[in-house]
Coordinates of C-alpha atoms in Angstrom, one line a residue:
Chain A
X1 CA 14.5 39.8 85.1
X2 CA 14.7 42.0 88.2
X3 CA 16.5 45.3 88.2
X4 CA 18.5 45.9 91.3
X5 CA 19.9 49.1 92.6
X6 CA 23.6 49.9 92.4
X7 CA 23.4 51.9 95.6
X8 CA 26.9 53.2 95.5
X9 CA 26.3 55.2 92.3
X10 CA 24.7 58.5 93.0
X11 CA 23.2 60.5 90.1
X12 CA 23.1 63.7 92.1
X13 CA 25.3 66.5 90.9
X14 CA 26.0 64.9 87.5
X15 CA 25.0 66.8 84.3
X16 CA 25.2 65.6 80.7
X17 CA 27.8 67.8 79.0
X18 CA 26.1 67.5 75.6
X19 CA 22.5 68.2 76.7
X20 CA 23.0 70.1 79.9
X21 CA 20.5 67.9 81.5
X22 CA 20.8 66.4 85.0
X23 CA 21.4 62.7 85.0
X24 CA 18.7 60.5 86.5
X25 CA 18.9 57.0 87.9
X26 CA 17.6 54.7 85.2
X27 CA 17.7 50.9 84.5
X28 CA 20.4 50.2 82.0
X29 CA 21.1 47.1 80.0
X30 CA 24.9 46.4 79.7
X31 CA 25.7 43.9 77.0
X32 CA 28.9 41.9 76.9
X33 CA 29.5 38.8 74.8
X34 CA 25.8 38.4 74.3
X35 CA 24.9 38.5 78.0
X36 CA 22.9 41.4 79.3
X37 CA 23.3 42.8 82.8
X38 CA 20.6 45.1 84.2
X39 CA 21.8 47.8 86.6
X40 CA 20.6 51.2 87.7
X41 CA 23.0 53.9 86.8
X42 CA 23.0 57.7 86.3
X43 CA 21.7 58.3 82.8
X44 CA 20.9 61.3 80.6
X45 CA 17.1 61.2 80.0
X46 CA 17.6 63.0 76.7
X47 CA 20.5 61.4 74.9
X48 CA 21.0 58.2 76.9
X49 CA 24.6 59.0 78.0
X50 CA 25.3 56.8 80.9
X51 CA 27.8 57.3 83.7
X52 CA 29.7 54.1 84.6
X53 CA 31.5 54.8 87.9
X54 CA 35.1 53.5 88.1
X55 CA 34.3 51.2 91.0
X56 CA 31.8 49.3 88.8
X57 CA 34.1 49.3 85.7
X58 CA 37.1 48.1 87.6
X59 CA 35.3 46.0 90.0
X60 CA 32.3 43.8 89.3
X61 CA 32.1 44.6 85.6
X62 CA 35.7 43.6 85.1
X63 CA 35.2 40.4 87.1
X64 CA 32.1 39.5 85.0
X65 CA 34.1 40.2 81.9
X66 CA 36.9 37.9 83.0
X67 CA 34.4 35.1 83.7
X68 CA 32.9 35.4 80.3
X69 CA 36.2 35.7 78.5
X70 CA 38.0 32.7 77.2
X71 CA 41.3 31.2 78.2
Chain B
X1 CA 45.6 32.8 56.4
X2 CA 47.6 29.6 56.0
X3 CA 46.2 27.7 53.0
X4 CA 45.8 24.5 55.0
X5 CA 43.3 26.2 57.3
X6 CA 41.5 28.1 54.5
X7 CA 41.0 24.9 52.6
X8 CA 43.1 26.0 49.6
X9 CA 45.7 23.4 50.4
X10 CA 45.4 19.9 51.8
X11 CA 49.0 19.9 53.1
X12 CA 50.8 21.7 55.9
X13 CA 54.5 21.5 56.5
X14 CA 55.8 20.8 60.0
X15 CA 58.3 18.6 61.7
X16 CA 58.1 15.4 63.7
X17 CA 60.3 12.5 64.8
X18 CA 60.8 8.9 63.7
X19 CA 58.8 6.9 66.3
X20 CA 61.6 4.3 66.3
X21 CA 64.8 6.3 66.6
X22 CA 63.3 9.7 67.5
X23 CA 65.4 11.4 64.7
X24 CA 63.9 14.8 63.8
X25 CA 62.2 14.6 60.4
X26 CA 60.4 17.0 58.1
X27 CA 56.7 16.1 58.2
X28 CA 53.4 17.0 56.6
X29 CA 49.9 17.2 57.9
X30 CA 47.8 15.7 55.0
X31 CA 44.1 16.2 54.8
X32 CA 42.2 13.2 53.4
X33 CA 38.7 11.8 53.4
X34 CA 38.1 8.4 54.8
X35 CA 34.6 6.8 55.2
X36 CA 32.9 10.2 54.5
X37 CA 35.0 11.7 57.4
X38 CA 37.8 14.2 57.1
X39 CA 41.0 13.0 58.6
X40 CA 44.4 14.6 59.0
X41 CA 47.5 12.5 58.9
X42 CA 50.9 13.3 60.3
X43 CA 53.2 11.9 57.6
X44 CA 57.0 11.5 57.6
X45 CA 59.7 9.3 56.2
X46 CA 62.7 8.1 58.2
X47 CA 65.6 7.0 55.9
X48 CA 66.3 4.2 58.3
X49 CA 62.9 3.0 59.5
X50 CA 60.5 3.9 56.7
X51 CA 57.2 5.7 56.2
X52 CA 55.0 6.7 59.2
X53 CA 51.5 8.0 58.9
X54 CA 49.4 8.7 62.0
X55 CA 45.8 10.0 62.2
X56 CA 46.0 13.1 64.4
X57 CA 42.5 14.6 63.7
X58 CA 39.3 12.8 62.7
X59 CA 35.9 14.2 62.1
X60 CA 34.2 17.5 63.1
X61 CA 35.0 20.2 63.8
X62 CA 37.4 20.0 60.9
X63 CA 40.7 21.7 61.4
X64 CA 39.7 24.5 59.1
X65 CA 37.2 25.5 61.8
X66 CA 39.7 25.0 64.6
X67 CA 42.1 27.9 64.2
X68 CA 43.4 30.1 67.0
X69 CA 46.7 31.6 65.9
X70 CA 49.2 33.0 68.4
X71 CA 52.2 35.2 68.1
X72 CA 55.4 33.8 69.7
X73 CA 56.0 34.7 73.3
X74 CA 58.3 37.6 74.0
X75 CA 60.3 38.0 77.2
X76 CA 60.4 34.3 77.7
X77 CA 63.2 33.1 80.0
X78 CA 65.5 30.5 78.3
X79 CA 67.4 27.9 80.1
X80 CA 69.1 26.1 77.3
X81 CA 70.8 27.1 74.0
X82 CA 69.9 25.9 70.5
X83 CA 72.3 23.2 69.3
X84 CA 71.1 19.7 68.6
X85 CA 67.8 20.9 67.2
X86 CA 64.2 20.4 68.3
X87 CA 63.2 18.5 70.4
X88 CA 66.7 17.8 71.8
X89 CA 67.4 21.3 73.2
X90 CA 64.4 21.5 75.5
X91 CA 64.7 23.3 78.7
X92 CA 63.5 26.0 77.3
X93 CA 65.5 26.8 74.2
X94 CA 65.3 29.9 72.0
X95 CA 63.0 28.1 69.6
X96 CA 60.2 27.7 72.2
X97 CA 57.3 30.0 71.5
X98 CA 55.1 29.9 74.6
X99 CA 55.3 30.7 78.3
X100 CA 54.3 28.1 80.8
X101 CA 50.8 28.4 82.4
X102 CA 51.4 25.1 84.3
X103 CA 54.6 23.6 85.6
X104 CA 54.8 20.1 86.9
X105 CA 57.1 19.1 89.8
X106 CA 57.6 15.4 90.3
X107 CA 58.3 14.9 94.0
X108 CA 58.6 11.2 94.3
X109 CA 59.1 8.1 92.1
X110 CA 57.2 6.0 94.5
X111 CA 53.7 4.9 93.7
X112 CA 51.0 2.7 95.2
X113 CA 49.7 1.6 91.8
X114 CA 51.5 0.2 88.8
X115 CA 49.2 1.3 86.0
X116 CA 49.8 -0.4 82.6
X117 CA 49.3 3.1 81.0
X118 CA 51.7 5.1 83.2
X119 CA 53.6 7.6 81.0
X120 CA 55.9 8.3 84.0
X121 CA 56.8 4.6 84.3
X122 CA 56.3 5.1 88.0
X123 CA 55.8 2.5 90.7
X124 CA 58.7 0.3 89.9
X125 CA 59.6 -0.3 93.5
X126 CA 61.7 2.9 93.5
X127 CA 61.1 4.3 97.0
X128 CA 62.9 7.6 96.5
X129 CA 61.2 10.8 97.5
X130 CA 62.9 14.1 96.6
X131 CA 64.0 15.7 99.9
X132 CA 62.0 18.6 101.1
X133 CA 65.0 21.0 101.2
X134 CA 65.7 20.3 97.6
X135 CA 62.1 20.7 96.6
X136 CA 61.9 24.1 98.3
X137 CA 64.9 25.2 96.2
X138 CA 63.3 23.9 93.1
X139 CA 60.0 25.8 93.9
X140 CA 61.9 29.0 94.2
X141 CA 63.7 28.4 90.9
X142 CA 60.5 27.6 89.1
X143 CA 58.8 30.7 90.4
X144 CA 61.8 32.8 89.3
X145 CA 62.0 31.3 85.9
X146 CA 58.4 30.6 85.0
X147 CA 56.5 33.3 87.0
X148 CA 53.1 33.0 88.7
X149 CA 52.1 29.7 87.1
X150 CA 49.8 26.9 88.2
X151 CA 52.1 24.5 90.0
X152 CA 51.2 20.8 89.7
X153 CA 52.7 18.4 92.3
X154 CA 53.1 15.0 90.7
X155 CA 55.1 11.8 90.8
X156 CA 54.9 8.8 91.2
X157 CA 52.1 9.3 93.7
X158 CA 52.7 12.6 95.4
X159 CA 50.6 11.7 98.4
X160 CA 53.2 9.2 99.4
X161 CA 55.7 11.9 100.1
X162 CA 56.0 12.2 103.9
X163 CA 56.5 16.0 103.8
X164 CA 53.7 16.8 101.4
X165 CA 51.7 19.2 103.6
X166 CA 54.8 21.3 104.3
X167 CA 55.6 21.3 100.6
X168 CA 52.1 22.4 99.6
X169 CA 52.1 25.2 102.2
X170 CA 55.4 26.5 100.8
X171 CA 54.2 26.2 97.2
X172 CA 51.0 28.1 98.0
X173 CA 53.1 31.0 99.2
X174 CA 54.8 31.2 95.8
X175 CA 52.1 30.3 93.2
X176 CA 48.6 31.5 92.6
X177 CA 47.4 27.9 92.4
X178 CA 48.8 24.5 93.5
X179 CA 47.2 21.4 92.0
X180 CA 47.8 17.9 93.3
X181 CA 47.9 15.2 90.7
X182 CA 46.9 12.0 92.5
X183 CA 45.3 8.6 92.1
X184 CA 43.3 9.4 95.3
X185 CA 44.0 6.2 97.2
X186 CA 45.4 8.0 100.2
X187 CA 42.4 10.3 100.2
X188 CA 40.1 7.3 100.5
X189 CA 42.0 5.7 103.4
X190 CA 40.1 3.6 105.8
X191 CA 39.1 4.4 109.4
X192 CA 39.0 8.1 108.8
X193 CA 42.6 8.4 107.5
X194 CA 41.5 9.6 104.1
X195 CA 39.2 12.3 105.5
X196 CA 42.0 13.4 107.9
X197 CA 44.4 13.6 105.0
X198 CA 42.0 15.7 102.9
X199 CA 41.4 18.0 105.8
X200 CA 45.1 18.5 106.4
X201 CA 45.6 19.3 102.7
X202 CA 42.8 21.8 102.7
X203 CA 44.4 23.5 105.6
X204 CA 47.6 23.9 103.6
X205 CA 45.8 26.0 101.0
X206 CA 45.9 23.4 98.2
X207 CA 43.9 24.8 95.3
X208 CA 42.3 21.6 94.0
X209 CA 42.8 17.9 93.5
X210 CA 43.5 16.6 90.0
X211 CA 42.0 13.1 90.6
X212 CA 42.7 10.2 88.3
X213 CA 39.2 8.9 87.6
X214 CA 38.7 6.8 84.5
X215 CA 35.1 5.8 84.6
X216 CA 32.0 4.6 86.3
X217 CA 32.7 0.9 86.3
X218 CA 35.3 -1.2 88.1
X219 CA 36.3 -3.1 85.0
X220 CA 37.6 0.2 83.6
X221 CA 39.9 0.7 86.6
X222 CA 41.0 -2.9 86.4
X223 CA 42.0 -2.5 82.8
X224 CA 43.8 0.8 83.2
X225 CA 45.0 0.7 86.8
X226 CA 45.3 -3.0 87.5
X227 CA 42.5 -3.3 90.1
X228 CA 39.0 -2.2 90.8
X229 CA 39.0 1.3 92.4
X230 CA 35.6 2.8 91.9
X231 CA 34.6 2.7 95.6
X232 CA 37.8 4.3 96.7
X233 CA 37.6 7.0 94.1
X234 CA 34.1 7.9 95.2
X235 CA 35.3 7.9 98.8
X236 CA 38.2 10.2 97.9
X237 CA 35.7 12.7 96.3
X238 CA 33.5 12.5 99.3
X239 CA 36.4 13.2 101.7
X240 CA 37.6 16.1 99.5
X241 CA 34.0 17.6 99.5
X242 CA 33.8 17.3 103.2
X243 CA 37.1 19.1 103.5
X244 CA 36.1 21.8 101.0
X245 CA 38.8 20.7 98.5
X246 CA 37.7 21.2 94.9
X247 CA 38.2 18.1 92.7
X248 CA 38.7 17.8 88.9
X249 CA 38.1 14.3 87.5
X250 CA 40.9 13.2 85.2
X251 CA 40.2 10.2 83.0
X252 CA 42.7 8.6 80.7
X253 CA 40.5 7.8 77.7
X254 CA 41.2 4.6 75.8
X255 CA 39.3 3.3 72.8
X256 CA 37.6 0.1 73.6
X257 CA 38.1 0.5 77.3
X258 CA 36.2 3.6 78.5
X259 CA 35.4 5.6 75.4
X260 CA 31.8 4.5 75.6
X261 CA 31.6 5.5 79.3
X262 CA 32.2 9.2 78.8
X263 CA 28.5 10.2 79.1
X264 CA 28.1 8.2 82.3
X265 CA 31.2 9.7 83.7
X266 CA 30.0 13.2 82.8
X267 CA 26.6 12.5 84.5
X268 CA 28.4 11.2 87.6
X269 CA 30.6 14.3 87.7
X270 CA 27.6 16.6 87.5
X271 CA 25.9 14.7 90.3
X272 CA 29.0 15.4 92.4
X273 CA 29.2 19.1 91.5
X274 CA 30.0 21.7 92.7
X275 CA 32.6 19.8 94.7
X276 CA 33.6 18.3 91.4
X277 CA 34.5 21.3 89.3
X278 CA 35.0 19.6 86.0
X279 CA 36.2 16.7 83.9
X280 CA 39.6 16.9 82.2
X281 CA 39.9 14.1 79.6
X282 CA 43.2 12.9 78.5
X283 CA 43.3 10.4 75.5
X284 CA 45.9 7.8 76.2
X285 CA 49.4 8.3 74.7
X286 CA 52.1 5.8 74.0
X287 CA 54.8 7.0 76.4
X288 CA 56.7 5.6 79.3
X289 CA 55.6 2.1 80.3
X290 CA 53.0 2.2 77.6
X291 CA 55.2 3.1 74.6
X292 CA 55.1 -0.2 72.7
X293 CA 51.6 -1.2 71.5
X294 CA 50.2 0.3 68.3
X295 CA 46.5 -0.7 68.3
X296 CA 44.7 2.5 67.4
X297 CA 43.5 3.0 70.9
X298 CA 44.3 6.7 71.0
X299 CA 41.4 9.0 70.3
X300 CA 41.8 12.4 68.6
X301 CA 40.2 15.5 70.0
X302 CA 37.1 15.6 67.6
X303 CA 36.5 11.9 68.3
X304 CA 36.3 12.6 72.1
X305 CA 34.0 15.5 71.5
X306 CA 31.8 13.5 69.2
X307 CA 31.4 10.8 71.9
X308 CA 30.6 13.4 74.5
X309 CA 27.9 14.9 72.3
X310 CA 26.3 11.6 71.6
X311 CA 26.6 10.0 75.0
X312 CA 25.5 13.2 76.9
X313 CA 22.2 13.0 75.0
X314 CA 22.8 16.4 73.4
X315 CA 23.7 18.2 76.6
X316 CA 27.2 18.8 75.2
X317 CA 27.3 20.2 71.7
X318 CA 30.2 20.6 69.3
X319 CA 29.6 24.4 69.2
X320 CA 30.4 24.5 72.9
X321 CA 34.0 23.5 72.4
X322 CA 36.6 26.1 71.7
X323 CA 40.3 25.8 70.8
X324 CA 42.8 26.9 73.5
X325 CA 44.2 30.4 73.8
X326 CA 47.3 29.1 75.8
X327 CA 48.6 25.8 74.5
X328 CA 48.7 25.1 70.8
X329 CA 45.3 25.1 69.1
X330 CA 45.6 21.4 68.1
X331 CA 46.3 20.3 71.7
X332 CA 43.0 20.7 73.5
X333 CA 39.4 21.8 73.6
X334 CA 37.4 23.3 76.4
X335 CA 33.7 23.8 77.2
X336 CA 32.8 26.1 80.0
X337 CA 29.3 25.9 81.6
X338 CA 27.0 27.0 84.2
X339 CA 25.3 24.1 86.0
X340 CA 21.7 24.9 86.7
X341 CA 19.9 23.6 89.8
X342 CA 18.2 21.0 87.5
X343 CA 21.6 19.7 86.6
X344 CA 21.6 21.1 83.1
X345 CA 24.6 22.5 81.5
X346 CA 24.3 26.0 80.0
X347 CA 27.3 27.1 78.0
X348 CA 29.1 30.2 79.3
X349 CA 29.9 31.0 75.7
X350 CA 29.9 29.0 72.5
X351 CA 33.0 28.8 70.4
X352 CA 31.2 30.6 67.6
X353 CA 30.6 33.6 69.9
X354 CA 33.5 35.8 69.1
X355 CA 34.2 39.4 70.1
X356 CA 32.6 40.8 67.0
X357 CA 29.3 42.7 66.9
X358 CA 26.5 41.2 68.7
X359 CA 23.7 40.1 66.4
X360 CA 21.2 39.8 69.2
X361 CA 21.1 39.7 73.0
X362 CA 19.8 37.5 75.7
X363 CA 19.3 38.1 79.3
X364 CA 21.5 36.6 82.0
X365 CA 19.3 34.2 84.0
X366 CA 19.4 35.6 87.5
X367 CA 18.3 34.0 90.7
X368 CA 15.3 31.7 90.6
X369 CA 15.0 32.4 86.9
X370 CA 18.1 30.5 86.1
X371 CA 16.5 27.1 85.7
X372 CA 13.6 28.3 83.7
X373 CA 15.6 30.5 81.5
X374 CA 18.1 27.7 81.0
X375 CA 19.4 27.2 77.5
X376 CA 17.6 30.1 76.0
X377 CA 19.4 32.6 78.0
X378 CA 23.1 32.7 78.2
X379 CA 25.8 34.0 75.8
X380 CA 24.4 32.6 72.5
X381 CA 23.5 35.0 69.8
X382 CA 26.9 36.3 68.8
X383 CA 28.6 36.6 65.5
X384 CA 28.9 33.4 63.4
X385 CA 32.6 32.6 63.1
X386 CA 35.3 34.3 61.2
X387 CA 36.6 37.2 63.4
X388 CA 38.1 34.8 65.8
X389 CA 41.4 34.5 64.0
X390 CA 42.1 38.2 64.6
X391 CA 40.2 39.2 67.7
X392 CA 40.8 36.2 69.8
X393 CA 44.4 35.6 68.8
X394 CA 46.7 35.3 71.8
X395 CA 50.1 36.9 71.7
X396 CA 51.8 34.4 74.0
X397 CA 52.9 37.3 76.1
X398 CA 53.1 37.1 79.9
X399 CA 49.8 38.9 80.4
X400 CA 48.0 36.4 78.1
X401 CA 49.4 33.5 80.1
X402 CA 48.4 35.2 83.4
X403 CA 44.9 35.5 82.0
X404 CA 45.0 31.8 81.1
X405 CA 46.1 31.0 84.7
X406 CA 43.2 33.2 85.9
X407 CA 40.7 31.2 83.8
X408 CA 42.1 27.9 85.1
X409 CA 41.7 29.2 88.7
X410 CA 38.1 30.4 88.1
X411 CA 37.2 27.0 86.4
X412 CA 38.8 24.6 88.8
X413 CA 39.1 26.3 92.2
X414 CA 35.7 28.1 92.0
X415 CA 34.0 28.3 95.3
X416 CA 33.7 24.6 96.1
X417 CA 31.3 23.5 98.8
X418 CA 29.0 26.5 98.4
X419 CA 26.0 26.8 96.2
X420 CA 24.9 29.9 94.4
X421 CA 22.9 32.1 96.7
X422 CA 19.6 32.6 94.9
X423 CA 18.3 34.9 97.6
X424 CA 20.0 37.8 95.9
X425 CA 17.8 40.6 97.0
X426 CA 19.7 43.8 96.9
X427 CA 22.3 42.5 94.5
X428 CA 22.5 43.7 90.9
X429 CA 23.0 41.4 87.9
X430 CA 26.8 41.6 88.1
X431 CA 26.8 40.5 91.7
X432 CA 24.4 37.7 91.0
X433 CA 26.3 36.6 87.9
X434 CA 29.6 36.5 89.7
X435 CA 28.2 34.6 92.7
X436 CA 26.6 32.0 90.4
X437 CA 29.7 31.7 88.2
X438 CA 31.9 31.1 91.2
X439 CA 29.7 28.4 92.7
X440 CA 28.1 26.8 89.7
X441 CA 30.6 26.8 86.9
X442 CA 31.6 23.4 85.4
X443 CA 34.3 22.8 82.9
X444 CA 34.7 20.0 80.4
X445 CA 38.2 19.9 78.9
X446 CA 40.3 17.6 76.9
X447 CA 44.0 17.6 76.4
X448 CA 45.6 15.6 73.6
X449 CA 49.1 14.8 74.7
X450 CA 51.5 13.7 72.1
X451 CA 53.7 10.6 71.8
X452 CA 56.4 9.4 69.4
X453 CA 53.8 8.5 66.8
X454 CA 51.8 11.8 66.9
X455 CA 54.3 14.4 67.9
X456 CA 54.2 17.6 65.9
X457 CA 57.1 19.9 66.7
X458 CA 55.0 22.9 65.8
X459 CA 52.7 22.0 68.6
X460 CA 55.6 21.2 70.9
X461 CA 57.0 24.7 70.5
X462 CA 53.6 26.1 71.4
X463 CA 53.4 24.1 74.6
X464 CA 52.5 25.8 77.9
X465 CA 52.6 22.8 80.2
X466 CA 56.2 22.3 81.3
X467 CA 57.9 19.8 83.5
X468 CA 60.7 20.8 85.9
X469 CA 63.8 18.7 85.1
X470 CA 66.6 19.0 87.6
X471 CA 68.8 20.8 88.0
X472 CA 67.5 23.7 85.9
X473 CA 65.3 23.0 83.0
X474 CA 61.6 23.5 82.0
X475 CA 60.8 20.9 79.4
X476 CA 57.5 20.8 77.5
X477 CA 55.4 17.9 78.9
X478 CA 55.2 15.9 75.7
X479 CA 58.9 16.3 75.0
X480 CA 59.7 15.2 78.6
X481 CA 57.7 12.1 78.2
X482 CA 58.6 11.3 74.6
X483 CA 59.5 7.6 74.4
X484 CA 60.4 5.7 71.3
X485 CA 58.4 2.7 70.2
X486 CA 61.4 0.6 71.4
X487 CA 60.9 2.0 74.9
X488 CA 63.8 4.5 74.8
X489 CA 62.9 7.9 76.5
X490 CA 64.3 11.1 75.1
X491 CA 64.5 12.9 78.5
X492 CA 63.3 10.7 81.3
X493 CA 65.9 8.5 82.9
X494 CA 65.5 4.9 81.8
X495 CA 64.4 2.7 84.6
X496 CA 64.3 -1.0 84.4

C-alpha cells in the first residue's frame, strides 16, 4: 500500500492545543466502513491528534463515504 | 421489534387484494417450513372467491434476517384524497409512506415487439405517441410534485417516439438522471442506424439505457419476446458502448425459461463491463397481458439470489445482498461490487457490514494491487448483524431519497467507457478509490414487482417507483399495473 501526499494540506503553523507541539506531516490511516485510506496529514507526534482540513472532509472524503454507503 | 421478524411469531398482519375481484382484504404473512426450507405465504380469504395463499418468500436469507425498517415519509406531496381505500386512492394518497426515487413516464403505446409477458400490454397495434408539447408539461409537473428523481422514459417502446431526442434533452434539464427503458431493437438498427441513434441519444445527455436483456440464448428471447434477439441485443450494447452510453441489462426472470441462465448472463455482463454497469433482475409478474396463468413461474427474491450464488460459482454470495433503503425491504435486494481487472467481483460492502464498531480493518486495494488484494481486501470485517435495524433505518424523508437517487446514479451512470487509471502516482487513497469506484463498479440488483396474487399493501405503501398517470397522478408501479386474474386492470385502461 503506497502512501501518497495530500499536498494541499500544510502542517506548518499548526500546533496541538493539548500538547503544545507543532504538527508534523505523517501517514495516517482513515478507516470507514472497514476500508482503510492512507493519507499524509498534519498530526501531533505526541498525542496523535490529526488535522483533517475542510477541503478533504467535504471533498474526497465525503465522496468516498457516499460510495461506500448504501442506498 | 415486530415479533414476526424476531421469530417470536410466525404471523404478520397486513392487507392484500382478492386476485379475482381485486377487493381489499385483511391478510397475513404466515411462516412455514416446506421441504426443509422456510417459506412465507401471503394468505387471505375473499368471501366471494375463496382462500388464496401465495408463496412470497422462499429460502435464505430468511425474512428474520432481512429487516430494514423505515419511518413514513414526511413532507410528501399528495395528489389524491383517501376515500375508497388502498389501493384505490393511488395518486399519491395520504396513506402513502414513501417518496419517489424513480418516476416512469410512458411516452407511447406503440411497440415493435409483442412480448407474451408484457405488463404494459403494449404493442397492440396502437400507434399513438404522446405529443411532445404534452410530454413537456408532464415533465414539469413531475419535477414539481416528485422533486429531483430518476426519470424513466418508457412505453410501449419509447425509441419509436419521433421526438425522443428533444424529449430526453428537456428531461435532462429537469432531472438528475434520465433512464431509457427499451428493448434495444432501434439501437441495433442495420447499416449504421443503430449506432447513429445511440450517438444522438448520448448527445442529449441520456444517463443510461435500461436494456431488456433476458439471457444468453436465442430460445430465451423466443419464449419471452416472441423471436430470437440475442444478436440484436449484443449489437445494441456495442453501439451504446461506442457512443459512451452506460447500459444496465434488465432480464425478466421466469422459472423454467431463464432461471438456469442467470450465471451465464452475469458472466456475459461482466465481459461487457464497464460499458454494462450492472444487471437488474426482474422476476416475472402476472400483470397486463400476462395476468392469467398461475404456474408457479414467479421466483421470490431469495430464490433468485440462491440461483446467482450457485450459478456464479461462488462469485456472488448471499452475504453480499442487502435489503433496500428506499423501496420496501421485501421488494428488492442489491449487491454492489468493484470489478477487478481479472474480472472478479469484490463486494463494496457486505450486508452484514453495518455502521457499528469495526472489529478489524482491511486495506483498500489501490492501483496495481487491486487484483492481487482482491477478495481479502475490501470492506469486510465489520460488525456481525444486529445494529442494522437502528443505524441503517431510513426515514423516508426527502434527503434519504436524494441519497438513494445519488446511489443509483453512482451505480448505473458511473464513468462508462473509461477504465480506472492505475497509474495513480501523486494521488492519495481517496482519489484512487473514487476513480476506481467510478469506472469499475458493478451492481447486481433484483426487484420483485407484485401482482394480484402477491400484492401486499404494506409493501405498496412503501413504494418509491411511481408511474405518472395523466392528468395529475403518481401511482405506485405495482398498483398501476395491478391486473386481476380475469384480466381486468385496476388503473391501466383496458385495451382489447
